[in-house]
Coordinates of C-alpha atoms in Angstrom, one line a residue:
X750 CA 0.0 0.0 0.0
X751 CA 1.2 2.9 -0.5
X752 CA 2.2 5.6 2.1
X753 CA 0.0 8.3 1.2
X754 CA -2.9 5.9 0.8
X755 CA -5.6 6.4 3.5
X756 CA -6.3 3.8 5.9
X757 CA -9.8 2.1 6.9
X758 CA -9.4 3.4 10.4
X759 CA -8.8 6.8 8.6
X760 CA -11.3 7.3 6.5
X761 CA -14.0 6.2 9.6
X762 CA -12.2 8.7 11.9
X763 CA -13.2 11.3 9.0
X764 CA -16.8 10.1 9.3
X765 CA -17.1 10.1 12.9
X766 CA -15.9 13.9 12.4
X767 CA -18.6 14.7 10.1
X768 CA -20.8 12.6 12.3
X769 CA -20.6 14.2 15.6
X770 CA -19.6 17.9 14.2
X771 CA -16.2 18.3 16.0
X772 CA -12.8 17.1 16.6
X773 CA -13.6 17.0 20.7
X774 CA -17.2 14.7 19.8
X775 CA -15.2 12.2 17.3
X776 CA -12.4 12.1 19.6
X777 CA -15.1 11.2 22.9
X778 CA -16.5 8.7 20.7
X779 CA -13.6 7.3 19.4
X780 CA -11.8 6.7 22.5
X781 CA -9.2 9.1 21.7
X782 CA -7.5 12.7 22.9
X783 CA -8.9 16.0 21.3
X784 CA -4.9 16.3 19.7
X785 CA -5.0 13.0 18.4
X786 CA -7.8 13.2 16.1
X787 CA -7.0 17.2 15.3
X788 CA -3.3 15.5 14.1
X789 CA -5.1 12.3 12.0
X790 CA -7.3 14.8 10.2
X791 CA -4.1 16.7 8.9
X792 CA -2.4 13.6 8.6
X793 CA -5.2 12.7 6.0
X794 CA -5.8 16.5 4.6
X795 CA -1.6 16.1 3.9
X796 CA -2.3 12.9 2.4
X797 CA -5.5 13.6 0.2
X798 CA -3.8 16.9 -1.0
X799 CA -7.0 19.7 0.4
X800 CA -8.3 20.6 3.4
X801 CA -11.3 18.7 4.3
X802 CA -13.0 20.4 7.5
X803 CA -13.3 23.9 8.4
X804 CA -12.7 24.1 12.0
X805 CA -14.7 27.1 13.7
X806 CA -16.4 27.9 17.1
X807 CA -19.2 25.8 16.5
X808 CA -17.3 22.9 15.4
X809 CA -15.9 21.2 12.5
X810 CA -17.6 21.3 8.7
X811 CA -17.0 19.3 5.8
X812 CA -15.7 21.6 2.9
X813 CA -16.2 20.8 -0.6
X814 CA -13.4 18.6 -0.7
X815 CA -14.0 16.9 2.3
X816 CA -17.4 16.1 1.1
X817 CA -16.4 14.3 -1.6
X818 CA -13.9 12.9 0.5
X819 CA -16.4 11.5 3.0
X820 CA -18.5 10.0 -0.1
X821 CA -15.9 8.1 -1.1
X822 CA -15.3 7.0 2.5
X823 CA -18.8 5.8 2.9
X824 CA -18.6 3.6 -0.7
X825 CA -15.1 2.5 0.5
X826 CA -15.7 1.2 3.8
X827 CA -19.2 -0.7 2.5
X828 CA -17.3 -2.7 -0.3
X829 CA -14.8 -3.6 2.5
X830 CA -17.6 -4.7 4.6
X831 CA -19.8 -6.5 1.6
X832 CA -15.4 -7.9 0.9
X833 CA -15.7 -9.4 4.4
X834 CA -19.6 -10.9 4.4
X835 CA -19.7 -12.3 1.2
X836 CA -16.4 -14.2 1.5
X837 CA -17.5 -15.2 4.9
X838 CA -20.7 -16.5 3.2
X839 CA -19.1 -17.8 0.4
X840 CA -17.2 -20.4 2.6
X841 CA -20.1 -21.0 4.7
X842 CA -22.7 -20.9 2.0
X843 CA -24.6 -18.4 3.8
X844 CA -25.5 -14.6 3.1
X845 CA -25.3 -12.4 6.4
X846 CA -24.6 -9.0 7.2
X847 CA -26.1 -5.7 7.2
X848 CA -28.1 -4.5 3.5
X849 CA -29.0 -0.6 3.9
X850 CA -32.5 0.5 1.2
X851 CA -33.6 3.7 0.7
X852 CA -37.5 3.8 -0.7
X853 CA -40.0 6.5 -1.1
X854 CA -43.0 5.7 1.5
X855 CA -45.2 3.6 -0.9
X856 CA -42.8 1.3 -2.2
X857 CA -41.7 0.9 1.1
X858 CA -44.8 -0.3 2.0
X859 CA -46.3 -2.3 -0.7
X860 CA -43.2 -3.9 -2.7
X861 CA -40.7 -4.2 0.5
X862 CA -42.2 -5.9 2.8
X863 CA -43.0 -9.2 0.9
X864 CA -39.8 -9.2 -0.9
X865 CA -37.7 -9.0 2.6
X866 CA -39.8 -11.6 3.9
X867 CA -38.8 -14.1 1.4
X868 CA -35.3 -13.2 1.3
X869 CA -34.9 -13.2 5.1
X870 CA -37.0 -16.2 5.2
X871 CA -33.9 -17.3 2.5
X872 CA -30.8 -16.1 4.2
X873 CA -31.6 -15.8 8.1
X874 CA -28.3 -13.6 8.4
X875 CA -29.6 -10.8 6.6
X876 CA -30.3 -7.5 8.4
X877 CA -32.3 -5.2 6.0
X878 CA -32.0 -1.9 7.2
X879 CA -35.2 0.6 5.4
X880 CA -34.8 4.7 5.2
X881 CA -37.4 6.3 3.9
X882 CA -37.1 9.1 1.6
X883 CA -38.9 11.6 0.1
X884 CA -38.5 11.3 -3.6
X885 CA -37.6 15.1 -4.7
X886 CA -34.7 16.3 -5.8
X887 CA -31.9 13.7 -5.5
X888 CA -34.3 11.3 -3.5
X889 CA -33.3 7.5 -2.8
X890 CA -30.9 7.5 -5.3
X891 CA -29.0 10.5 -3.7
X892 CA -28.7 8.2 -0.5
X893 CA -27.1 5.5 -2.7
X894 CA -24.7 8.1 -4.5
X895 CA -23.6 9.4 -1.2
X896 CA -22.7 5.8 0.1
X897 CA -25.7 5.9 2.6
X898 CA -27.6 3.1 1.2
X899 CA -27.0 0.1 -0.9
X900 CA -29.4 0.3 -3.0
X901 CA -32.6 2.1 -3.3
X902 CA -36.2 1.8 -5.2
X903 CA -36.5 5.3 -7.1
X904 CA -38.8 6.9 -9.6
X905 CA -37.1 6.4 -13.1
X906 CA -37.4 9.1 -15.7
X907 CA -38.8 8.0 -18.9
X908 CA -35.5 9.6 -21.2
X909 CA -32.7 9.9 -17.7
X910 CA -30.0 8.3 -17.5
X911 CA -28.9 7.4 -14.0
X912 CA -26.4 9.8 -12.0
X913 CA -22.6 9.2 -12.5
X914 CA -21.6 6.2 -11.0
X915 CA -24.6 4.3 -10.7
X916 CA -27.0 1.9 -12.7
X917 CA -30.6 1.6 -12.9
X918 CA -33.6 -1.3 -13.4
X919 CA -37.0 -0.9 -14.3
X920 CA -39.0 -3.0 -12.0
X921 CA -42.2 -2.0 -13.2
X922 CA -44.6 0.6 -14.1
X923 CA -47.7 1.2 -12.2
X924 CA -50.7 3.4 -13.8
X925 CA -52.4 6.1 -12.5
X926 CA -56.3 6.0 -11.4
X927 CA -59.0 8.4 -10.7
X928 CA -59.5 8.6 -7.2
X929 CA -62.4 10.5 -6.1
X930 CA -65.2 10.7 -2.7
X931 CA -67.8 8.0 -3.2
X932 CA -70.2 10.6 -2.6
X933 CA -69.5 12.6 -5.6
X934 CA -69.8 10.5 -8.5
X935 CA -68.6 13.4 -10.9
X936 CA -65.9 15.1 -8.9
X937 CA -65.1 17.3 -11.6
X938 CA -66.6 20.4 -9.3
X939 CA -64.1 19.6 -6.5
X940 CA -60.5 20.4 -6.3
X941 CA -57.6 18.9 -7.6
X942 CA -55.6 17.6 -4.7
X943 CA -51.4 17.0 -5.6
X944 CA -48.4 16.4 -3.1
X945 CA -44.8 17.3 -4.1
X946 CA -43.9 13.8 -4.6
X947 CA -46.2 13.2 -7.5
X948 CA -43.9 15.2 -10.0
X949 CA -42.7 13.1 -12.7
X950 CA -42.3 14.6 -16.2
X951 CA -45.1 12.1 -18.1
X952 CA -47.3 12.8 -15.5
X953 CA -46.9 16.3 -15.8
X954 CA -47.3 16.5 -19.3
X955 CA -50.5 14.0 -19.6
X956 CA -51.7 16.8 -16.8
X957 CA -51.5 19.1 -19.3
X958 CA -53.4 17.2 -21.9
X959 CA -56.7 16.6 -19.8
X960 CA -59.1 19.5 -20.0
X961 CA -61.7 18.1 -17.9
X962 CA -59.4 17.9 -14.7
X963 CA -60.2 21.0 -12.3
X964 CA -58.0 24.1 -12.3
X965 CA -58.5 24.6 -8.9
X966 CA -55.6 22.5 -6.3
X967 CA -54.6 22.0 -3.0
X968 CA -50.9 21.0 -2.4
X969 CA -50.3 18.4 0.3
X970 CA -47.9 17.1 2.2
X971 CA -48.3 13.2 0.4
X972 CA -50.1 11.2 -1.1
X973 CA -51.4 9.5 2.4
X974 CA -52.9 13.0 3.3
X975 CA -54.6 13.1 0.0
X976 CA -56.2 9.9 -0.2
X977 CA -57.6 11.0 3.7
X978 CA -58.8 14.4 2.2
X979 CA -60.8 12.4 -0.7
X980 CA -62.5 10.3 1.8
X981 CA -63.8 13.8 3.7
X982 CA -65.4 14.9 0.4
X983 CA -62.5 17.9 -0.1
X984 CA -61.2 17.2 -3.2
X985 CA -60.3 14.9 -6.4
X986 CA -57.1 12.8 -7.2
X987 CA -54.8 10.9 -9.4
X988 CA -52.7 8.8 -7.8
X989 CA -50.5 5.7 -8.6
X990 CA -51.3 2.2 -7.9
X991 CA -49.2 1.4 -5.2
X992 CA -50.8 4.4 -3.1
X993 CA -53.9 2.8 -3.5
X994 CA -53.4 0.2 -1.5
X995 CA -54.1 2.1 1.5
X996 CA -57.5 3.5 0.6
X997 CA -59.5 4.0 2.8
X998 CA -63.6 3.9 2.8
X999 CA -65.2 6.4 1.2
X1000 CA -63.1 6.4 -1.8
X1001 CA -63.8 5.6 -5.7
X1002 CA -60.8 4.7 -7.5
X1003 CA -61.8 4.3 -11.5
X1004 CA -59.2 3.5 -14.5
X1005 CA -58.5 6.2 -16.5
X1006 CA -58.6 5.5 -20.1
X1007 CA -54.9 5.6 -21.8
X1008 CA -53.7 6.7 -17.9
X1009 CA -50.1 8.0 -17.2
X1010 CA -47.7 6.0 -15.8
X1011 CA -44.9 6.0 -13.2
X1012 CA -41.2 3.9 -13.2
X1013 CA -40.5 2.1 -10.7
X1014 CA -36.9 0.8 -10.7
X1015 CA -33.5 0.3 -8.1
X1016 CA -30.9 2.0 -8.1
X1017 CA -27.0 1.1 -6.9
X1018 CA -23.5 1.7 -7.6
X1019 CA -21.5 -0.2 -10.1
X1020 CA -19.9 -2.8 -7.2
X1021 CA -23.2 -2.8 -5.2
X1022 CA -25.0 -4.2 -7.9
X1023 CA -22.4 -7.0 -8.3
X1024 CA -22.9 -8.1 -4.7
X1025 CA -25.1 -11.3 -3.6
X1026 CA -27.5 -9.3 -1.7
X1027 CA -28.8 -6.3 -3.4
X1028 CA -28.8 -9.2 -6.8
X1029 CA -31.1 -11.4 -4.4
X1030 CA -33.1 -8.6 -3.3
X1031 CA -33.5 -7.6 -6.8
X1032 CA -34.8 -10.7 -7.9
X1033 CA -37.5 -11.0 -4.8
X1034 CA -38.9 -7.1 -6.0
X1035 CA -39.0 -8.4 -10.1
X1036 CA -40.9 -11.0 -8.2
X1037 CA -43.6 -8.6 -6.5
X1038 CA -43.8 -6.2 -9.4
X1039 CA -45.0 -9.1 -12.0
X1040 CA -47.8 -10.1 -9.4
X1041 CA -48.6 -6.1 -8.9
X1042 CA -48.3 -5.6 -12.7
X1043 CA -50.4 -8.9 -13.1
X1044 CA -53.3 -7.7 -10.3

């Protein structure tokens, strides 16, 4: 290795600095003197070339460098842990370990849940670990760029190519309905109700297209709130299968002719999506999407 190489040990001293917020926190949780991890971070700033923390009153903060830095950490040290599980469960036949997902709300709730119960129910040793995420701006695929998640079930664009440095599936694609109060048959004289979530280009554009929908619209905080606000008569929706699934009485949900539809795919870096578990857990969610595409 060479000398100006950072070491494992190194790079999660630089996390537990970004972590906590100071030298004084990392070094308390760390075990370690105040001077010690003040002299490993220039250690590593000498060794990396750029500063990587301002150091202030308030505490230490990542500068640009050092957040790029402290991406790389994160992928770094995961691949060295995946390195050290899958060999492990190579020789023992076995598939253990931590495997960290990041999912918007409803595919955390309708496509997760069965696929983690037949791939724990498969590999015991597993320890899924779920973060929810609001899909805007970078959304779950940010979390796997920044080496906070292994891999993550996003939103796909119809034309976008995934960020740099990662790969995409389609797992499927769910339509849009008409959801509207049972007690108004022809909700065309209520509002149209919207969360920031529900955002994706087609959708936008097939918006666009339909003259009968109502000008008027309430923004809410997601699509949980708006399928609650349909069942109290306040407004009309369109919403996406999987947010269905959690309608409650009171509610009409109709097929719309030639509806919109929303990508559903994963997302992972180059090497995660090479390892045994995020390749088993993608097979068990192709698994629920053809019975949700099917039903």
């Amino acid at each position: 290795m060479d000398a100006v190489d950072l070491t494992p040990g190194e790079l999660r001293l630089l996390l537990a600095v970004e972590r906590t917020g100071s030298f004084t926190a990392a070094a308390a949780e760390l075990s370690l003197t105040q001077s010690a991890v003040s002299h490993a971070v220039r250690t590593c700033e000498r060794k990396v070339g750029a500063v990587l923390f301002d150091r202030g009153r308030t505490g230490a903060r990542p500068t640009a460098a050092g957040a790029r830095a402290l991406v790389h950490a994160r992928l770094i040290l995961r691949q060295l842990d995946v390195l050290r599980a899958e060999a492990r469960g190579a020789a023992a036949g076995t598939l253990t370990g931590p495997l960290r997902i990041a999912a918007f709300r409803s595919a955390a709730a309708q496509l997760l849940p069965p696929a983690l119960e037949r791939l724990t129910a498969k590999h015991s040793g597993l320890r899924p670990q779920v973060l929810i995420v609001q899909e805007l701006g970078r959304g779950t695929a940010g979390e796997v760029a920044d080496g906070r998640a292994d891999v993550a079930i996003a939103t796909l664009g119809e034309d976008e190519t995934p960020p740099s440095g990662l790969v995409a599936g389609e797992l499927l694609r769910e339509p849009y309905f008409l959801v509207n109060p049972a007690s108004r048959p022809d909700p065309r004289g209520l509002p149209l109700l919207d969360w920031p979530e529900n955002c994706s280009s087609y959708t936008r554009s097939w918006w666009a297209r339909q003259d009968w929908l109502p000008s008027a619209k309430i923004d809410v905080a997601d699509d949980g709130v708006v399928l609650s606000m349909v069942a109290q008569g306040i407004g009309m929706a369109i919403l996406p299968k999987l947010s269905l699934a959690a309608a409650p009485p009171g509610v009409d949900v109709t097929p719309i002719a030639d509806p919109p539809t929303r990508r559903i795919g994963y997302v992972a870096t180059y090497a995660g999506a090479q390892s045994l578990a995020v390749r088993e857990l993608v097979r068990e969610l192709r698994e629920v999407a053809a019975r949700e595409t099917v039903h």
